[in-house]
Short mmCIF file of C-alpha atoms and ligand atoms in Angstrom, two decimals:
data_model
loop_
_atom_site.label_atom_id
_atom_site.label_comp_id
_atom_site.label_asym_id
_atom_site.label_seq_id
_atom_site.Cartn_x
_atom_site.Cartn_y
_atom_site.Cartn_z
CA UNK A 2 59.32 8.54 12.05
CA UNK A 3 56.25 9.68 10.44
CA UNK A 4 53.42 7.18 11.36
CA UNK A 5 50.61 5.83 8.71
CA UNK A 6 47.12 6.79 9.45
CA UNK A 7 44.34 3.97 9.71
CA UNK A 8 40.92 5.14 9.61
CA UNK A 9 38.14 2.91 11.22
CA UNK A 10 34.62 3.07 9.84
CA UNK A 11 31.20 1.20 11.82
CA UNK A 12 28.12 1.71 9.52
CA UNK A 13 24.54 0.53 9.38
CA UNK A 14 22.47 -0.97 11.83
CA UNK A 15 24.92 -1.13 15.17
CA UNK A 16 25.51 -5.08 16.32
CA UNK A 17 26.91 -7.09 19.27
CA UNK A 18 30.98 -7.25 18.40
CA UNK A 19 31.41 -3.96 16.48
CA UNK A 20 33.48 -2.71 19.68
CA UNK A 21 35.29 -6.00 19.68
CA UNK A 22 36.59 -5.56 15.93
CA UNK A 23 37.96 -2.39 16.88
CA UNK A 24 39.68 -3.31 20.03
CA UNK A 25 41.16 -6.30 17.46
CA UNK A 26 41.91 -3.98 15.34
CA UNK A 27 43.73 -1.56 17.79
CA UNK A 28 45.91 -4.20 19.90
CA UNK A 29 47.42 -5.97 16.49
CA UNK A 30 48.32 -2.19 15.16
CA UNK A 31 49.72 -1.72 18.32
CA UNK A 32 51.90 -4.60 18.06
CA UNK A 33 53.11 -3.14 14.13
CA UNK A 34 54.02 0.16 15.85
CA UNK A 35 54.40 2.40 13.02
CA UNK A 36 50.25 3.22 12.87
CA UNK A 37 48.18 5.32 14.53
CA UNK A 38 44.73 4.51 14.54
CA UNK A 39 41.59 6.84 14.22
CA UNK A 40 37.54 6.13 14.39
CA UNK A 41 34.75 8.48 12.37
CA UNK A 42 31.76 9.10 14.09
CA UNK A 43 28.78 7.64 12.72
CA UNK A 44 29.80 5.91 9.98
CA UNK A 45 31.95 8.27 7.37
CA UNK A 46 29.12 10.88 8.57
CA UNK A 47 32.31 11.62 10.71
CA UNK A 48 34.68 12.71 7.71
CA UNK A 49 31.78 15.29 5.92
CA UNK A 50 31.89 17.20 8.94
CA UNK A 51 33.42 20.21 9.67
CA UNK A 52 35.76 19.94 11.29
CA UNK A 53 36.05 16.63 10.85
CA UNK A 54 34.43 14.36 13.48
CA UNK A 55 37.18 11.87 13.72
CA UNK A 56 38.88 10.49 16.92
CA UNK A 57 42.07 9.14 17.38
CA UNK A 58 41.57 5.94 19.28
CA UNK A 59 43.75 5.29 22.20
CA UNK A 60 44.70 2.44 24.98
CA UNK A 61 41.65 3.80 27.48
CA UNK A 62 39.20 4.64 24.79
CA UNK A 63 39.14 0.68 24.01
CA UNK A 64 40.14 -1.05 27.02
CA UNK A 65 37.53 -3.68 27.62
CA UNK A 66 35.46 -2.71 25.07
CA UNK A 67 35.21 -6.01 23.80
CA UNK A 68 32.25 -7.25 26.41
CA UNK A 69 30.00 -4.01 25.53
CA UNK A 70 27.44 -4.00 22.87
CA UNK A 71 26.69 -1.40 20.42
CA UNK A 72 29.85 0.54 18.93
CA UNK A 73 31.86 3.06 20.66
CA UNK A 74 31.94 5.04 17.04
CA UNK A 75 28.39 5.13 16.70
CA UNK A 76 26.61 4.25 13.17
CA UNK A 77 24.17 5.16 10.91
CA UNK A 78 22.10 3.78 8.08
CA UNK A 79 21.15 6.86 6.68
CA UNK A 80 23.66 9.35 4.29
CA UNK A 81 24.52 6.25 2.27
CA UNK A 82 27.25 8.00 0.09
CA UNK A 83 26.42 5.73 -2.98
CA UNK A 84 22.73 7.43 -2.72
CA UNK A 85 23.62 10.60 -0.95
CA UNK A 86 20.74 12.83 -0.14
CA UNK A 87 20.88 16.21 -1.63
CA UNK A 88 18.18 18.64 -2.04
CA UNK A 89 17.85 20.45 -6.07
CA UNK A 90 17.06 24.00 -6.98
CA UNK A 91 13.67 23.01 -6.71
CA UNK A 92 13.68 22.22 -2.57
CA UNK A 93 13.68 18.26 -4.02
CA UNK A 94 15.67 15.36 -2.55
CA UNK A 95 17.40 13.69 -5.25
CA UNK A 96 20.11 11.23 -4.48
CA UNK A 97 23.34 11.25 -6.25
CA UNK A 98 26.77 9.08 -5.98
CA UNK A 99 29.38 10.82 -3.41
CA UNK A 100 32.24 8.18 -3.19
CA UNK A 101 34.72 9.60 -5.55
CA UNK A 102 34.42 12.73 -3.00
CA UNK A 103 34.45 10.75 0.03
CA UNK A 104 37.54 8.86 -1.12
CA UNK A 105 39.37 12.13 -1.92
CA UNK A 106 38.42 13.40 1.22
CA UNK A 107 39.55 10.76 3.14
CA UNK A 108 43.17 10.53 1.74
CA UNK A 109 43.25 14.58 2.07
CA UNK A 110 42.85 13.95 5.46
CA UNK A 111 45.99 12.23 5.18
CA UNK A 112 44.38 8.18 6.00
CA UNK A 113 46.66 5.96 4.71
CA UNK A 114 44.17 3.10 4.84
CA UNK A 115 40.64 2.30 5.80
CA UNK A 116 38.70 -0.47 7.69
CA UNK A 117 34.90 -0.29 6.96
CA UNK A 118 32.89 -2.59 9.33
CA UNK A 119 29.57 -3.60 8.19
CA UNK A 120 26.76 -5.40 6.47
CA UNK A 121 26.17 -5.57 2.41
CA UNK A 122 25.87 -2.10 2.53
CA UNK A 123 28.36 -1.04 3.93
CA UNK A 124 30.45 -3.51 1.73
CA UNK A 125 28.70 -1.59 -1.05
CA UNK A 126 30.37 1.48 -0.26
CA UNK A 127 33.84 -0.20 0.19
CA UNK A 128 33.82 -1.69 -2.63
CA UNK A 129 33.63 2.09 -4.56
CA UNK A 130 35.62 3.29 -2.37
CA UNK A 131 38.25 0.91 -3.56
CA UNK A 132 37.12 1.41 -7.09
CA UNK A 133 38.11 4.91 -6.51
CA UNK A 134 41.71 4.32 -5.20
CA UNK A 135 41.12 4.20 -1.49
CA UNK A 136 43.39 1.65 -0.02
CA UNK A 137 40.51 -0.06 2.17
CA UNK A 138 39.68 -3.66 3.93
CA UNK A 139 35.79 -4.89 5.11
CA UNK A 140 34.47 -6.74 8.02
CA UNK A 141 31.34 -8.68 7.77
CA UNK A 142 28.99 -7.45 10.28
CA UNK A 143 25.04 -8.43 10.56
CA UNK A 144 23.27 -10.25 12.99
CA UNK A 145 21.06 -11.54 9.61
CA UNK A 146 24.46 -13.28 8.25
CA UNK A 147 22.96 -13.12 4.92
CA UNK A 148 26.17 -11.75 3.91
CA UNK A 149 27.84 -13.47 1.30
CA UNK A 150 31.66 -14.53 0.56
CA UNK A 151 31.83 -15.72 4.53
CA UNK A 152 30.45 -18.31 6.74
CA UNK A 153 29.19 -16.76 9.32
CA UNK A 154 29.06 -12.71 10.10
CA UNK A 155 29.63 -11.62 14.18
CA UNK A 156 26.52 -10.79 15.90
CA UNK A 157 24.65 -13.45 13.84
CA UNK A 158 24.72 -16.21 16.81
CA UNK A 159 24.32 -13.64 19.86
CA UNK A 160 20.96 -12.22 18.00
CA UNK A 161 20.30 -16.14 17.70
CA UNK A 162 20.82 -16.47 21.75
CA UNK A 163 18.89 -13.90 22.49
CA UNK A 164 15.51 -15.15 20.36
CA UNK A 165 16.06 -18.54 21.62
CA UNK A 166 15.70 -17.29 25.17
CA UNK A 167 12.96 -15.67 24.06
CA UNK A 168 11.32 -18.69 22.58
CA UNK A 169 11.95 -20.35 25.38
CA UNK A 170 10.15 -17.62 27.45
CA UNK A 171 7.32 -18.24 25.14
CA UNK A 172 7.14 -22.24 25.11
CA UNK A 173 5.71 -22.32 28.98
CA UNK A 174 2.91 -19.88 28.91
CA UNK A 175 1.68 -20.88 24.88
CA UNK A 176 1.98 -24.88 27.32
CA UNK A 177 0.22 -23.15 30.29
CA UNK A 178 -2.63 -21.05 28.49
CA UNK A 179 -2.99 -23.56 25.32
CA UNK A 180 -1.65 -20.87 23.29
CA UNK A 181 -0.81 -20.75 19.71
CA UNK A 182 2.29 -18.70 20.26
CA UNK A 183 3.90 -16.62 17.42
CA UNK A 184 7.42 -15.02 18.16
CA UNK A 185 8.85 -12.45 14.97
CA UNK A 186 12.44 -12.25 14.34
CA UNK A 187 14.55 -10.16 12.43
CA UNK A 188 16.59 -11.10 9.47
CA UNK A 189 15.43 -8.90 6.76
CA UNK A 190 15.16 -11.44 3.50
CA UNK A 191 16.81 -13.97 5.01
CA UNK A 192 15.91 -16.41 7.20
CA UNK A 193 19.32 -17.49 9.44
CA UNK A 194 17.92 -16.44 12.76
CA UNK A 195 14.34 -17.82 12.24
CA UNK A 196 15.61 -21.14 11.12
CA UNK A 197 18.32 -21.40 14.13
CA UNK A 198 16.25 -20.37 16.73
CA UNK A 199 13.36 -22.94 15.87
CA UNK A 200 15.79 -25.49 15.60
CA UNK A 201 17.33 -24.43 18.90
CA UNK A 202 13.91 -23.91 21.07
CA UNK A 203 12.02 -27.11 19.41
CA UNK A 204 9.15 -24.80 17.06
CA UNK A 205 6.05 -26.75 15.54
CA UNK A 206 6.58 -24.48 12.44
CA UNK A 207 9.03 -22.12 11.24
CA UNK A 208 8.09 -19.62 8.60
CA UNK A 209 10.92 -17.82 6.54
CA UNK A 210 10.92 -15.86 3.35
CA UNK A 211 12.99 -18.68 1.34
CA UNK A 212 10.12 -20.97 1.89
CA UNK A 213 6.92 -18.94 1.07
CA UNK A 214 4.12 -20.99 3.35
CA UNK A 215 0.30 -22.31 2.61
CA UNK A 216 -1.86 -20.94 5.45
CA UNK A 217 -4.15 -23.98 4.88
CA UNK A 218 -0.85 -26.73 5.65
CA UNK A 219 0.09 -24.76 8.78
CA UNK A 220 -4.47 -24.44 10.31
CA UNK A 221 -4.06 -28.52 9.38
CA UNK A 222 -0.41 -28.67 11.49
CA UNK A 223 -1.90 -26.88 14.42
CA UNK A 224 -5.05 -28.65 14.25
CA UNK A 225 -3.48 -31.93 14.75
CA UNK A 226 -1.29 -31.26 17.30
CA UNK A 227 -4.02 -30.23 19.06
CA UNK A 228 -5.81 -33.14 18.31
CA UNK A 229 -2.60 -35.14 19.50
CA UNK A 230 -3.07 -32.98 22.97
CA UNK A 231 0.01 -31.56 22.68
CA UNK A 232 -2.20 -28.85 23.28
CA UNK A 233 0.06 -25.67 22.40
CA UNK A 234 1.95 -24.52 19.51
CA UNK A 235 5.10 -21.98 19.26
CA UNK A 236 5.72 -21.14 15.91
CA UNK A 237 8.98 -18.62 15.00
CA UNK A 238 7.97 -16.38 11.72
CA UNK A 239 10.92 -14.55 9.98
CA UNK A 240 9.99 -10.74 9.56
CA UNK A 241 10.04 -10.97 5.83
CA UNK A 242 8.76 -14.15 5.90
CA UNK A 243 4.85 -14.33 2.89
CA UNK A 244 2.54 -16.70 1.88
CA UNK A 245 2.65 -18.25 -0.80
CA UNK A 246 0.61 -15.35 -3.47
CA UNK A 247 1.01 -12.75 -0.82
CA UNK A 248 2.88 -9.68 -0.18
CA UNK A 249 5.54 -8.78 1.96
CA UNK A 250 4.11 -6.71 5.22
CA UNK A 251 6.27 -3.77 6.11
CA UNK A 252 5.68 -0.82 8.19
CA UNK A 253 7.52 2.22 6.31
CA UNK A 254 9.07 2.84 3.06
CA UNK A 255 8.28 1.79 -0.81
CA UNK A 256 7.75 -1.37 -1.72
CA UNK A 257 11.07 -3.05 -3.20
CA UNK A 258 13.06 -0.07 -2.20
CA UNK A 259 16.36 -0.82 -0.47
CA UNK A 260 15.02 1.02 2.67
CA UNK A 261 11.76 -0.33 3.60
CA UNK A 262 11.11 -1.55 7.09
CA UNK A 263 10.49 -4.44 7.61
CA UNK A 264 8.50 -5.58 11.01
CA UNK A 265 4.30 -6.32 11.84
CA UNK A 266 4.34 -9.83 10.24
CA UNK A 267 3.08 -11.76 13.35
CA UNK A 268 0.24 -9.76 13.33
CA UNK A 269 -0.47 -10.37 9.79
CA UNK A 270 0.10 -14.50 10.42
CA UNK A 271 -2.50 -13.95 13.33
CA UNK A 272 -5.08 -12.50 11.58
CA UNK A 273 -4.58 -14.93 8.43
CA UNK A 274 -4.71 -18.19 10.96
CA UNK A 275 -8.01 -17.20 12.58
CA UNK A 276 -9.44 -16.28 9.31
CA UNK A 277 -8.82 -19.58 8.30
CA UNK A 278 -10.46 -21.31 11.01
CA UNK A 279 -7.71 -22.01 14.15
CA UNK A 280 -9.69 -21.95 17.22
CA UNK A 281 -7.16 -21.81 19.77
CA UNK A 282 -5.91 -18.45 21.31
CA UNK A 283 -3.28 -17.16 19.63
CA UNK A 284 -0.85 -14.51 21.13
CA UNK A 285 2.62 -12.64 18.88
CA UNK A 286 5.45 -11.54 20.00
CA UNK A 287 7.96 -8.96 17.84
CA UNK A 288 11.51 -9.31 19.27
CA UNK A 289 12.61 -6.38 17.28
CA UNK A 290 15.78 -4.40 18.66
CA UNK A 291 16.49 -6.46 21.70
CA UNK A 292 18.31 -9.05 19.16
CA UNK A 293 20.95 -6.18 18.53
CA UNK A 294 21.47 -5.16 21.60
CA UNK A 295 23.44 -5.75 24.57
CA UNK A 296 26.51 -8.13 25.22
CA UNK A 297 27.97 -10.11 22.40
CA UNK A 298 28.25 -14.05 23.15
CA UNK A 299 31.65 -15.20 23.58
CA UNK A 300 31.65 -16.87 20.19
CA UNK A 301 30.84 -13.90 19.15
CA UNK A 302 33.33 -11.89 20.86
CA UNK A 303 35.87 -14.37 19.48
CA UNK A 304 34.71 -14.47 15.80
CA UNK A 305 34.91 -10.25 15.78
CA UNK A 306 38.54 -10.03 17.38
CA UNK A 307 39.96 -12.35 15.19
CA UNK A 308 38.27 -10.43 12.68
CA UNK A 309 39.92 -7.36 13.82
CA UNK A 310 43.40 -8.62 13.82
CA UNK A 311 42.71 -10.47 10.28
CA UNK A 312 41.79 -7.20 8.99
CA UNK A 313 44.73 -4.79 10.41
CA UNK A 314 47.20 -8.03 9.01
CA UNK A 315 45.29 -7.42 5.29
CA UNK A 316 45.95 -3.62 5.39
CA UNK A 317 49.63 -4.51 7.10
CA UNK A 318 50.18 -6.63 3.43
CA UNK A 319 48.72 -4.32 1.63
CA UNK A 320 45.99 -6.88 0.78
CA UNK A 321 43.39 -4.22 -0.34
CA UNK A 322 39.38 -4.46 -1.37
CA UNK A 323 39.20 -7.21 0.24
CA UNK A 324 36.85 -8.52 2.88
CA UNK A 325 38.12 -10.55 6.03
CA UNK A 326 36.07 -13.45 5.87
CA UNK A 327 35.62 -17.18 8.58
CA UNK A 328 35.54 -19.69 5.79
CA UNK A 329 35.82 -23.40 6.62
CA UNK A 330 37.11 -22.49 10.60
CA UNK A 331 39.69 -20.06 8.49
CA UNK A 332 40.28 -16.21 8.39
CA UNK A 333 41.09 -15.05 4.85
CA UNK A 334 40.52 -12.30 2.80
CA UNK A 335 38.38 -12.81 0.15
CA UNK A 336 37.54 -10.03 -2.94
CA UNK A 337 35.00 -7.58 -2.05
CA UNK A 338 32.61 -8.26 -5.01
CA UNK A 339 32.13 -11.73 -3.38
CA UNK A 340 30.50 -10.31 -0.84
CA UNK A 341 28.46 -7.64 -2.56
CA UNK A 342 26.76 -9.27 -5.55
CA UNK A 343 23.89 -11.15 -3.54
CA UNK A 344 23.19 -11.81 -0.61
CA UNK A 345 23.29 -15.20 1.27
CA UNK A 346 20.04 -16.59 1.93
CA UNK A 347 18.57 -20.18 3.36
CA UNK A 348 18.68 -22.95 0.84
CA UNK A 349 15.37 -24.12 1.05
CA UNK A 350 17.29 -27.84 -0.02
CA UNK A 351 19.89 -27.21 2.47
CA UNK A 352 21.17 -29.53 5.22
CA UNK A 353 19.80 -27.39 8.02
CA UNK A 354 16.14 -27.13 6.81
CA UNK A 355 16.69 -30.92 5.87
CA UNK A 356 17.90 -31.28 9.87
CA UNK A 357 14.87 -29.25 10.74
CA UNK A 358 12.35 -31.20 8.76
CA UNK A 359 14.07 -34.45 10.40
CA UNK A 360 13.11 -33.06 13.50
CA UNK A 361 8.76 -32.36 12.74
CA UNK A 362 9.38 -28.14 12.26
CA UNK A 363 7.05 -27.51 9.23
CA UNK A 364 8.33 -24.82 6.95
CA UNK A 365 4.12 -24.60 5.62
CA UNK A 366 4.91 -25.76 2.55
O1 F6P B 416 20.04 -5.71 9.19
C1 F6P B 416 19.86 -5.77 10.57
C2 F6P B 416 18.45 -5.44 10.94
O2 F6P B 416 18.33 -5.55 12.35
C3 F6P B 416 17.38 -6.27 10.23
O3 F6P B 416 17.26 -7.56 10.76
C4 F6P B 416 16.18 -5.38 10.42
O4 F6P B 416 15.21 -5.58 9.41
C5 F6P B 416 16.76 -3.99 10.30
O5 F6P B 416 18.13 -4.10 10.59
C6 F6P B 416 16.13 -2.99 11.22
O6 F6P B 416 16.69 -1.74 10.93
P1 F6P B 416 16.45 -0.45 11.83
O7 F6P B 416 17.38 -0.55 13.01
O8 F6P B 416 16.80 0.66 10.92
O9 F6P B 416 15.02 -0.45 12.27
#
């Protein structure tokens, strides 16, 4: 019998669980029998090249994966096919939309299906993909979780862990030294892992970019609880977290462009504080990459095998552009559009910045 061919895809930034989906993934075809399952390298980077960098995944090659960070396919978050990079008669870079190709080039290869695993991006590109015929499922990745049309994406709570034991870190030398104490975070425009990790570690103030924040309210906030003799302060700062009339501080890239890097704000919060009059000694801290990286938490590893199984059992139906989506403690496959036309952000009248205002975090505002 002539087996199907599923193709597995990890793209943009890598996250804890990506190896996880795919072991999912693997053991429920497995079960099916009648499909063989294949990985491209770095993202569909994998299925441009020639020949084809494309690798048929086997029993050994994801044994145990599960546990490791990272992703055994390796990703990218550059060659976007939607805004491919290609240079004009000129020597210009101009970008132009590839994902008709890509999606004839993947069923020449003979794929019978595709499983894309990634962020809004990523989703992006599935969702053409789709548009142009290509029989294809999503998984939600990010550790931001601002992606819509789920609950919660994998890697979102072991970034979370990871801050919070960084905040933690932080608390007893800011109490030690009498420190002001400002830890960065990732989370691009949204502020999940800012607002979870102050609620988890017990911040004075949490700043994200939902809630744009008054310098003036926070000097008055750490004034008082020095005045109280609390005598410290550990504040958690979103990376795209702005004042309220200010600008968005990034370190590469246009302005407003999809691409821009974000990263630098605690330095930016530092400088603004002591302008406007904190005396105390203030110290930052930008977690950056570490909140990707390593092992992903056992809820974690959980949420991105079931994911992996939920997704093989969509392509098994035939229940295309879809996303597999964790929806009220439920895997189900939701359309992809859901999860491309915004992205999920804090609700600044929300029940967890509610919970965090019961418990004294100022938001600055
Ligand atoms: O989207 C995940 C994320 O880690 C963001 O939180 C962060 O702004 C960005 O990716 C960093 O991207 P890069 O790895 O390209 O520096």
């Amino acid at each position: 019998m002539n087996k199907k061919k599923l193709l597995i895809a990890t793209g943009g930034g890598d996250c804890p669980g990506l190896n996880a989906v795919i072991r999912g993934i693997y053991k429920r075809a497995k079960k099916a029998k009648e499909w063989e399952i294949y990985g491209s390298k770095e993202a569909f980077n994998g299925v441009w090249s020639d020949p084809p960098f494309i690798i048929p995944l086997t029993r050994s090659k994801v044994a145990g994966i599960h546990v490791k960070g990272g992703t055994i396919l390796k990703t990218t978050n550059k060659a976007d096919p939607l805004y491919y990079p290609v240079k004009d008669e000129f020597g210009n870079i101009r970008f132009i939309d590839k994902t008709k190709d890509l999606a004839e080039r993947i069923k020449e290869l003979g794929f019978d299906a595709v499983i894309n695993i990634g962020g809004d991006g990523s989703q992006r590109i599935s969702k053409a993909l789709h548009d142009h015929g290509l029989p294809i499922v999503g998984v939600p990745k990010t550790i931001d979780n601002d992606l819509a049309g789920t609950d919660m994406t994998f890697g979102f709570q072991t970034a979370v862990q990871i801050a919070t034991d960084g905040f933690d870190k932080l608390v007893t030398t800011a109490e030690s030294h009498h420190r002001v104490m400002i830890m960065e975070v990732m989370g691009r425009d949204a502020g999940w892992i800012a607002l979870h990790t102050a609620i988890a570690g017990g911040a004075e103030i949490c700043l994200i970019p939902e809630i744009p924040y008054d310098i003036n309210k926070l000097v008055k906030r750490i004034e008082a609880r020095y005045e109280k003799g609390r005598g410290f302060v550990n504040i958690v700062i979103a990376e795209g977290a702005k004042p309220k009339d200010g600008t968005l501080v990034f370190r590469d890239g246009e302005s407003g462009s999809r691409h821009v890097k974000l990263g630098g704000v605690a330095y930016e919060l530092s400088s603004q504080l002591k302008e406007a009059g904190v005396r105390a000694e203030i110290r930052e801290t930008v977690l950056g990459h570490v909140q990707r990286g390593g092992t992903p938490s056992a809820f974690d590893r959980v949420l991105a095998s079931a994911f992996g199984v939920k997704a093989f059992e969509m392509v098994l139906e035939g229940d295309f552009g879809k996303m597999a989506a964790f929806i009220n403690n439920d895997f189900v496959a939701v359309p992809l559009e859901n999860a491309t036309k915004e992205n999920k952000v804090v609700d600044p009248k929300g029940y967890l910045v509610h919970a965090a205002k019961g418990l004294g975090i100022s938001f600055g505002n």
